[in-house]
Amino acid sequence: MTCIGLGKIILLGEHAVVYGFPALAAALDRGVTMAAVPTPAGGSLRLDIPAWSLKILASDDHPVSRALLAITDSLGVGRPTVTLVGDAQIPHSAGLGSSAALAVAVSRAMLSHAKRKLDAKEIAAAASASEALMHGRASGVDVALAQAGGIGVYRKATGLRSFASAPLRVLVGPSGAPRTTSAMVDKVADATSASPDDKRLRALGALTDTGTNALLAKDLAGLGASMNKAHEILAGLGVSTDQLDSLCDAARSTGAHGAKLTGAGGGGAVIAIAPRERENAILTEWKNAGVTGFVATVGGGA
Ligand code: PMV
C-alpha cells in the first residue's frame, strides 16, 4: 500500500507557534508518498527517495537513519527487512514541511507493512519523535497538517482546529536556499530570550487572529496585509534573507495582496496571495529571479 504525508505552508504565525501562539496553516495538495516493499537480498531496513537523491540504511550514521529508527521504535514494529520506496512532490529543506511529510508517510507505511491499524495517535507520536530529532523544539504544526490535511489554526496546547474555507490559491516560491529549521528556531530564541512576553511574538500571534478572520470573511486584501506585517516582524527577528525579501517585494509590486516567508526562514520558501489575473506575472517575476514557483490550492470544504 502506498501511504502519504502532506507538505504544508504556514500562512501566519511561524516561530510564535513554538511559544504557544496560534498559527494559521494549510496542507498542500502534495507531499511524500511511501511504500514498504520486501528486500529480496535481505539486510537492513532501507529508505530510498530518488526524487531527493536519498538512499540510506537504518544502520547508517545519517540524520534520516536516526529519524527512521525513532519512528520504528515509537511504533514498536522492529526493523523488518524492507525497503521504504518513496517519492516526493515537494522539495526538502524548503520550509514546506518535508520532514514531517516524510515521517508521517514512513509511519503509515511501516504500520501498513506490519498489518496494523493506521492509528492517528500512534502515527502522530512516531512522527513527532522523528521531528524532535530533526528540529529540536518543534511545535508540532507540521506533523498535524501532514496527517490531517485541510486548513486550520494550530496551537501547541490544543492541536489543530480545522475549519472549512473557500479554496484559497497560494503562490509558493521555493528559493532553493536550504536551511535548518532548528538553527532558525534558535535564532528566534536568542532574539526574544525565548519569552512568550516578547512583543514581536505576541504581534505575530495577533496577526494570525486578524488574518484568519479576514480569510473567513473572504477578505484576501486583509489576509495579505497581515502577511506583509508578519514578514516584516519575522525579518526583524533575523530569519529573512535578502533573497526572500526581494521575492516578496517582487510579488507585492506585481500586484500581490501580500507576501511573506513561510516556515522557519533563513532560506526555504516564500508565499503570496494575489488576484487571479496577477498570478502569472508574479510567477514570471520569480522565474526571472531564478525561482520556479507554483500555485497551490489549499483549504476548501466550504
Ligand atoms: O520550515 P519548517 O517547515 O520546518 O517550519 C518551521 C515552523 C516553525 O514555527 C519555525 C517551527 C515549528 O516547529 O513550528
mmCIF file of C-alpha atoms and ligand atoms in Angstrom, residues 8 10 13-18 23 93-99 131 135-142 154 156 179-182 184-185 188 262-265 268-269, ligand 1:
data_model
loop_
_atom_site.group_PDB
_atom_site.id
_atom_site.type_symbol
_atom_site.label_atom_id
_atom_site.label_comp_id
_atom_site.label_asym_id
_atom_site.label_seq_id
_atom_site.Cartn_x
_atom_site.Cartn_y
_atom_site.Cartn_z
ATOM 1 C CA LYS A 8 2.252 22.314 4.358
ATOM 2 C CA ILE A 10 2.231 28.345 7.291
ATOM 3 C CA GLY A 13 2.285 32.504 12.991
ATOM 4 C CA GLU A 14 5.512 30.547 12.383
ATOM 5 C CA HIS A 15 8.056 30.856 15.182
ATOM 6 C CA ALA A 16 5.434 32.390 17.507
ATOM 7 C CA VAL A 17 3.707 28.966 17.450
ATOM 8 C CA VAL A 18 6.740 27.487 19.243
ATOM 9 C CA ALA A 23 -0.533 29.650 13.618
ATOM 10 C CA SER A 93 14.743 21.807 3.381
ATOM 11 C CA ALA A 94 12.410 24.369 1.821
ATOM 12 C CA GLY A 95 10.052 25.270 4.665
ATOM 13 C CA LEU A 96 7.248 23.180 3.197
ATOM 14 C CA GLY A 97 7.125 20.567 5.954
ATOM 15 C CA SER A 98 9.042 17.893 4.061
ATOM 16 C CA SER A 99 10.472 16.179 7.138
ATOM 17 C CA GLU A 131 10.649 15.699 14.197
ATOM 18 C CA HIS A 135 14.224 20.024 14.594
ATOM 19 C CA GLY A 136 14.676 20.127 18.364
ATOM 20 C CA ARG A 137 11.948 22.440 19.624
ATOM 21 C CA ALA A 138 9.261 21.574 17.008
ATOM 22 C CA SER A 139 5.776 22.953 17.726
ATOM 23 C CA GLY A 140 4.011 20.021 16.065
ATOM 24 C CA VAL A 141 2.242 22.106 13.414
ATOM 25 C CA ASP A 142 3.966 20.289 10.522
ATOM 26 C CA TYR A 154 -2.799 25.208 15.295
ATOM 27 C CA LYS A 156 0.674 23.671 20.834
ATOM 28 C CA ARG A 179 18.489 25.993 5.831
ATOM 29 C CA THR A 180 17.904 24.108 9.019
ATOM 30 C CA THR A 181 14.740 24.767 10.987
ATOM 31 C CA SER A 182 16.467 24.252 14.332
ATOM 32 C CA MET A 184 16.323 29.436 12.798
ATOM 33 C CA VAL A 185 14.313 28.447 15.884
ATOM 34 C CA VAL A 188 14.462 33.499 17.357
ATOM 35 C CA THR A 262 6.817 30.651 5.178
ATOM 36 C CA GLY A 263 8.210 28.205 7.706
ATOM 37 C CA ALA A 264 11.442 28.747 9.537
ATOM 38 C CA GLY A 265 13.046 31.201 7.071
ATOM 39 C CA GLY A 268 13.282 27.999 2.258
ATOM 40 C CA ALA A 269 10.161 29.344 0.594
HETATM 41 O O1 PMV B 1 10.397 25.489 7.989
HETATM 42 P P1 PMV B 1 9.574 24.408 8.564
HETATM 43 O O2 PMV B 1 8.665 23.739 7.572
HETATM 44 O O3 PMV B 1 10.396 23.407 9.315
HETATM 45 O O4 PMV B 1 8.564 25.086 9.618
HETATM 46 C C1 PMV B 1 9.030 25.532 10.869
HETATM 47 C C2 PMV B 1 7.958 26.263 11.619
HETATM 48 C C3 PMV B 1 8.463 26.863 12.942
HETATM 49 O O5 PMV B 1 7.370 27.576 13.517
HETATM 50 C C4 PMV B 1 9.607 27.842 12.699
HETATM 51 C C5 PMV B 1 8.952 25.787 13.908
HETATM 52 C C6 PMV B 1 7.845 24.897 14.424
HETATM 53 O O6 PMV B 1 8.158 23.777 14.827
HETATM 54 O O7 PMV B 1 6.677 25.330 14.475
#
